[in-house]
Tab-separated table of C-alpha atoms in Angstrom:
chain	number	residue	atom	x	y	z
A	7	MET	CA	-33.753	82.763	33.882
A	8	SER	CA	-32.562	82.915	37.447
A	9	GLY	CA	-35.416	80.666	38.481
A	10	LEU	CA	-33.891	78.055	35.481
A	11	LEU	CA	-30.440	78.020	37.315
A	12	SER	CA	-31.848	77.805	40.901
A	13	ALA	CA	-33.940	74.597	39.803
A	14	ILE	CA	-30.984	73.442	38.080
A	15	GLY	CA	-28.365	73.448	40.818
A	16	ALA	CA	-30.685	72.027	43.327
A	17	LEU	CA	-31.193	69.402	40.795
A	18	TRP	CA	-27.666	68.874	40.666
A	19	ALA	CA	-27.057	68.714	44.587
A	20	TRP	CA	-29.841	66.557	44.658
A	21	VAL	CA	-27.934	64.445	42.117
A	22	GLN	CA	-25.060	64.713	44.423
A	23	TYR	CA	-26.385	63.724	47.135
A	24	THR	CA	-28.264	60.932	46.214
A	25	PHE	CA	-25.749	58.878	44.594
A	26	ASP	CA	-22.586	59.837	46.599
A	27	PRO	CA	-21.327	56.499	47.051
A	28	LEU	CA	-20.045	57.527	50.923
A	29	CYS	CA	-22.582	59.928	52.311
A	30	GLY	CA	-25.384	59.421	50.173
A	31	PRO	CA	-28.822	57.823	51.364
A	32	ALA	CA	-26.897	54.054	50.631
A	33	GLY	CA	-23.531	55.451	50.569
A	34	LEU	CA	-21.133	53.535	52.831
A	35	PHE	CA	-20.596	55.510	55.571
A	36	THR	CA	-24.355	56.732	55.723
A	37	LEU	CA	-24.758	52.481	56.752
A	38	PHE	CA	-21.849	51.196	58.088
A	39	GLY	CA	-20.068	53.859	59.381
A	40	SER	CA	-19.006	54.374	62.743
A	41	SER	CA	-19.572	57.693	64.843
A	42	LEU	CA	-16.322	59.194	64.016
A	43	VAL	CA	-16.783	58.675	59.924
A	44	SER	CA	-20.798	59.672	60.282
A	45	CYS	CA	-22.390	61.724	57.575
A	46	GLY	CA	-22.765	65.379	59.351
A	47	PRO	CA	-21.734	67.565	61.894
A	48	GLU	CA	-21.439	65.069	64.697
A	49	GLY	CA	-18.137	63.340	62.252
A	50	TRP	CA	-15.562	63.373	59.747
A	51	GLY	CA	-17.807	61.171	56.779
A	52	ASP	CA	-18.162	64.561	55.193
A	53	GLU	CA	-14.875	65.727	55.144
A	54	ILE	CA	-13.764	62.587	54.270
A	55	ALA	CA	-15.994	61.862	51.369
A	56	PHE	CA	-15.084	65.567	49.853
A	57	GLY	CA	-11.412	64.383	49.583
A	58	VAL	CA	-12.393	61.206	47.978
A	59	LYS	CA	-13.933	63.443	45.029
A	60	VAL	CA	-10.755	65.931	45.515
A	61	THR	CA	-8.464	62.557	45.364
A	62	VAL	CA	-10.334	61.244	42.034
A	63	THR	CA	-10.785	64.440	40.244
A	64	LEU	CA	-7.252	65.419	40.326
A	65	SER	CA	-6.233	61.957	39.038
A	66	LEU	CA	-9.186	62.241	36.052
A	67	ALA	CA	-7.819	65.783	35.248
A	68	THR	CA	-4.261	64.415	34.791
A	69	LEU	CA	-4.641	61.671	33.171
A	70	PRO	CA	-5.896	63.273	29.922
A	71	VAL	CA	-2.708	66.154	30.257
A	72	GLY	CA	-0.392	63.720	30.634
A	73	LEU	CA	-1.345	61.206	28.103
A	74	LEU	CA	-1.156	63.663	25.400
A	75	THR	CA	1.795	65.442	26.828
A	76	GLY	CA	3.233	62.035	26.817
A	77	PHE	CA	2.167	60.602	23.089
A	78	LEU	CA	3.926	64.147	21.934
A	79	ILE	CA	7.258	63.171	23.643
A	80	ALA	CA	6.973	59.830	22.541
A	81	LEU	CA	6.288	60.815	18.737
A	82	SER	CA	9.053	63.660	19.129
A	83	MET	CA	11.578	60.165	20.255
A	84	GLN	CA	10.890	58.341	17.250
A	85	SER	CA	11.234	61.333	15.189
A	86	GLN	CA	13.970	61.754	12.437
A	87	ASP	CA	15.112	65.321	13.686
A	88	LYS	CA	18.020	65.332	16.129
A	89	VAL	CA	16.759	68.531	18.032
A	90	LEU	CA	13.566	66.628	18.834
A	91	ARG	CA	14.467	63.513	19.976
A	92	LEU	CA	17.194	65.448	21.797
A	93	ALA	CA	14.553	67.522	23.975
A	94	GLY	CA	12.541	64.741	24.844
A	95	GLY	CA	15.842	62.172	26.471
A	96	ILE	CA	16.311	65.565	28.171
A	97	TYR	CA	12.485	65.853	29.171
A	98	THR	CA	12.254	61.997	30.571
A	99	THR	CA	15.471	61.662	32.234
A	100	ILE	CA	14.783	64.992	34.328
A	101	PHE	CA	11.257	64.136	35.143
A	102	ARG	CA	11.743	60.667	35.864
A	103	GLY	CA	14.691	61.209	37.790
A	104	LEU	CA	13.628	63.717	40.073
A	105	PRO	CA	11.584	62.927	43.242
A	106	GLU	CA	8.090	63.735	42.541
A	107	LEU	CA	7.525	66.011	45.892
A	108	LEU	CA	10.606	67.995	44.678
A	109	THR	CA	8.780	67.842	41.059
A	110	LEU	CA	5.256	69.445	43.569
A	111	PHE	CA	7.099	71.713	45.258
A	112	ILE	CA	9.398	73.338	42.150
A	113	VAL	CA	5.611	73.500	39.875
A	114	TYR	CA	3.890	75.310	43.004
A	115	TYR	CA	6.546	77.620	44.330
A	116	GLY	CA	8.899	77.974	41.132
A	117	LEU	CA	5.894	78.845	39.401
A	118	GLN	CA	4.662	81.293	41.351
A	119	MET	CA	7.694	82.908	41.471
A	120	ALA	CA	8.050	83.038	37.784
A	121	ILE	CA	4.821	84.586	37.453
A	122	GLN	CA	5.322	87.063	39.965
A	123	ALA	CA	8.270	88.116	38.235
A	124	PHE	CA	6.677	88.379	35.242
A	125	LEU	CA	4.413	90.696	36.285
A	126	ASN	CA	6.622	92.853	38.395
A	127	ALA	CA	8.211	93.514	35.169
A	128	PHE	CA	5.074	95.264	34.055
A	129	GLY	CA	4.531	97.140	36.815
A	130	TYR	CA	2.238	95.121	39.152
A	131	ASP	CA	2.890	94.846	42.718
A	132	GLY	CA	0.404	92.760	44.172
A	133	ARG	CA	0.815	88.928	45.750
A	134	VAL	CA	0.482	86.132	43.003
A	135	GLU	CA	-0.995	82.708	44.486
A	136	ILE	CA	-1.108	79.704	42.300
A	137	ASN	CA	-4.033	77.371	43.112
A	138	ALA	CA	-2.986	74.436	44.885
A	139	PHE	CA	-5.097	72.184	42.783
A	140	VAL	CA	-3.871	73.076	39.205
A	141	SER	CA	-0.201	73.077	40.606
A	142	GLY	CA	-0.594	69.444	41.610
A	143	MET	CA	-2.585	68.357	38.350
A	144	ILE	CA	0.941	70.202	36.544
A	145	ALA	CA	3.298	68.588	38.674
A	146	LEU	CA	1.904	64.941	38.480
A	147	SER	CA	0.686	65.551	34.509
A	148	VAL	CA	4.843	66.521	33.864
A	149	VAL	CA	5.394	62.962	36.324
A	150	PHE	CA	3.340	60.906	34.394
A	151	SER	CA	4.073	61.876	30.938
A	152	SER	CA	6.961	60.960	31.344
A	153	TYR	CA	6.713	57.585	32.440
A	154	CYS	CA	4.112	57.528	30.114
A	155	SER	CA	6.287	58.590	27.117
A	156	GLU	CA	8.507	55.422	27.725
A	157	VAL	CA	5.946	53.571	27.804
A	158	LEU	CA	4.112	54.695	23.849
A	159	LEU	CA	7.322	54.871	22.549
A	160	SER	CA	8.183	50.943	23.410
A	161	ALA	CA	5.097	50.368	21.954
A	162	PHE	CA	5.656	52.457	18.837
A	163	ARG	CA	8.588	50.332	18.424
A	164	ALA	CA	6.772	46.610	18.247
A	165	ILE	CA	4.656	48.310	15.657
A	166	PRO	CA	6.310	46.681	12.550
A	167	GLN	CA	7.272	49.979	9.634
A	168	GLY	CA	5.239	47.467	7.070
A	169	GLN	CA	2.013	48.613	8.857
A	170	TYR	CA	2.685	52.729	7.731
A	171	GLU	CA	3.890	51.605	4.570
A	172	ALA	CA	1.001	49.914	3.988
A	173	GLY	CA	-0.963	53.232	4.573
A	174	ASP	CA	0.707	54.789	2.032
A	175	ALA	CA	-0.162	52.008	-0.208
A	176	LEU	CA	-3.365	52.289	0.531
A	177	GLY	CA	-3.314	56.416	-0.068
A	178	LEU	CA	-3.725	56.615	3.714
A	179	ARG	CA	-1.979	60.399	4.852
A	180	ARG	CA	0.551	59.481	7.650
A	181	GLY	CA	-2.505	61.070	10.505
A	182	ARG	CA	-5.478	59.419	8.781
A	183	THR	CA	-2.708	55.868	8.964
A	184	MET	CA	-1.853	56.840	12.499
A	185	ARG	CA	-5.614	57.083	13.780
A	186	LEU	CA	-7.056	53.985	12.090
A	187	VAL	CA	-4.088	51.336	11.946
A	188	ILE	CA	-1.714	52.529	14.481
A	189	LEU	CA	-3.581	53.531	17.460
A	190	PRO	CA	-5.587	51.129	17.890
A	191	GLN	CA	-2.591	48.629	17.659
A	192	LEU	CA	-0.668	51.010	20.130
A	193	ILE	CA	-3.759	50.796	22.957
A	194	ARG	CA	-3.299	47.125	23.043
A	195	ILE	CA	0.461	46.960	23.294
A	196	ALA	CA	0.467	50.169	25.816
A	197	LEU	CA	-2.138	49.241	28.162
A	198	PRO	CA	-0.730	47.072	30.574
A	199	GLY	CA	2.093	49.584	31.112
A	200	LEU	CA	-0.560	52.326	31.280
A	201	GLY	CA	-2.436	50.903	33.829
A	202	ASN	CA	0.370	50.665	36.331
A	203	LEU	CA	1.074	54.206	35.660
A	204	TRP	CA	-2.921	54.866	36.483
A	205	MET	CA	-2.151	53.004	39.545
A	206	ASN	CA	1.132	55.088	40.816
A	207	LEU	CA	-0.972	58.317	39.408
A	208	LEU	CA	-3.695	57.825	42.214
A	209	LYS	CA	-1.033	56.748	44.744
A	210	ASP	CA	0.657	59.985	44.221
A	211	THR	CA	-1.905	62.403	44.602
A	212	ALA	CA	-1.391	62.114	48.318
A	213	LEU	CA	1.563	63.946	47.771
A	214	VAL	CA	-0.687	66.867	47.179
A	215	SER	CA	-1.818	67.102	50.844
A	216	VAL	CA	1.578	68.507	51.545
A	217	ILE	CA	0.795	72.507	49.522
A	218	GLY	CA	-2.844	72.854	51.444
A	219	LEU	CA	-5.222	70.141	48.761
A	220	THR	CA	-8.282	68.567	50.699
A	221	ASP	CA	-7.317	65.094	49.764
A	222	ILE	CA	-8.368	61.851	51.502
A	223	LEU	CA	-5.126	61.793	53.059
A	224	ARG	CA	-5.237	65.527	54.003
A	225	GLN	CA	-8.753	65.311	55.559
A	226	THR	CA	-7.989	61.759	57.487
A	227	GLY	CA	-4.999	63.304	58.754
A	228	VAL	CA	-6.926	66.324	60.331
A	229	ALA	CA	-9.078	64.126	61.595
A	230	ALA	CA	-6.848	62.046	63.255
A	231	LYS	CA	-4.931	65.034	64.739
A	232	VAL	CA	-8.420	66.587	66.010
A	233	SER	CA	-10.246	63.206	67.480
A	234	LYS	CA	-6.547	60.901	68.748
A	235	GLU	CA	-7.878	58.374	65.994
A	236	ALA	CA	-4.477	58.043	64.590
A	237	PHE	CA	-4.429	54.315	63.582
A	238	PHE	CA	-8.257	54.209	62.603
A	239	PHE	CA	-8.276	57.161	60.378
A	240	TYR	CA	-5.571	56.277	58.570
A	241	VAL	CA	-6.557	52.518	58.084
A	242	LEU	CA	-9.476	54.414	56.748
A	243	ALA	CA	-6.944	56.162	54.288
A	244	CYS	CA	-5.668	52.675	53.474
A	245	GLY	CA	-9.129	51.251	52.667
A	246	LEU	CA	-10.473	53.887	50.215
A	247	TYR	CA	-7.356	53.936	48.454
A	248	LEU	CA	-7.085	50.007	47.938
A	249	GLY	CA	-11.235	50.487	46.801
A	250	LEU	CA	-9.908	52.975	44.144
A	251	ALA	CA	-7.760	50.911	43.146
A	252	VAL	CA	-9.714	47.698	42.519
A	253	LEU	CA	-12.777	49.485	40.823
A	254	SER	CA	-9.202	50.761	38.674
A	255	SER	CA	-8.616	47.222	38.058
A	256	GLY	CA	-12.264	46.310	36.895
A	257	GLY	CA	-12.207	49.569	34.654
A	258	LEU	CA	-8.736	48.590	32.956
A	259	SER	CA	-9.663	45.210	32.851
A	260	LEU	CA	-12.891	46.338	30.646
A	261	ILE	CA	-10.617	48.184	28.803
A	262	ASP	CA	-8.627	45.771	27.803
A	263	ARG	CA	-11.560	43.236	26.460
A	264	TRP	CA	-12.439	46.469	24.571
A	265	SER	CA	-9.186	46.782	23.088
A	266	HIS	CA	-8.496	42.784	22.219
A	267	ARG	CA	-12.216	42.582	20.627
A	268	ALA	CA	-11.383	42.688	16.854
A	269	GLU	CA	-8.848	39.627	17.795
A	270	ALA	CA	-9.882	36.428	16.060
A	271	ARG	CA	-10.822	33.963	18.112
A	272	ARG	CA	-8.057	31.271	18.723
């Protein structure tokens, strides 16, 4: 069994290296990088490539959490229950009003203090440290969901009430009506706004460098201080973020075409 796990681990390491877009055999740093960003012990390519992976992983981990939370908040804000509407309104007002960096600090330090106090109440005196990646994901999810809920709420209001009534007339339950009738239209209507929020999320990941997470900005910042080539490495960081934005734009365009696939040609 251990031999099989070792083989799988070796295969996965080979796949990661082979298809690494920056430090793989056909990676950008390998083919076009200077000595400063060469991959290996002589340059900073490996460290910056790892920072890119952290940034992308954090963004992709935040997205589904933020979308689901925003969807639930949007549902609560159009509910007939006044308490749910009030709770949703308070949530969006707070986290759209606070700076993202302040939200990150509140989650990173406040959550740590809350867990520490809770454990101390049960007699545990050990020190509690919150993982920077998890803290960043929670903070960015909170901010993303507060804006996402407003986009989805506007999309909900753009769908005629007759769509729900038609589902009832066909004998569909509300959950099935939501899945088969409302959600496809919701995606198509909300996609431009959600695409903008995704772009903002990619940029906001740079904030996690202040709590020690090794993302693009932190890795390039360390390289700039050590090598004394600040302009070069910060321009490189700009290029990496712009590259991610271009790839995201292409992906969003594909999703947009997919969401309109059922529309009649005009």
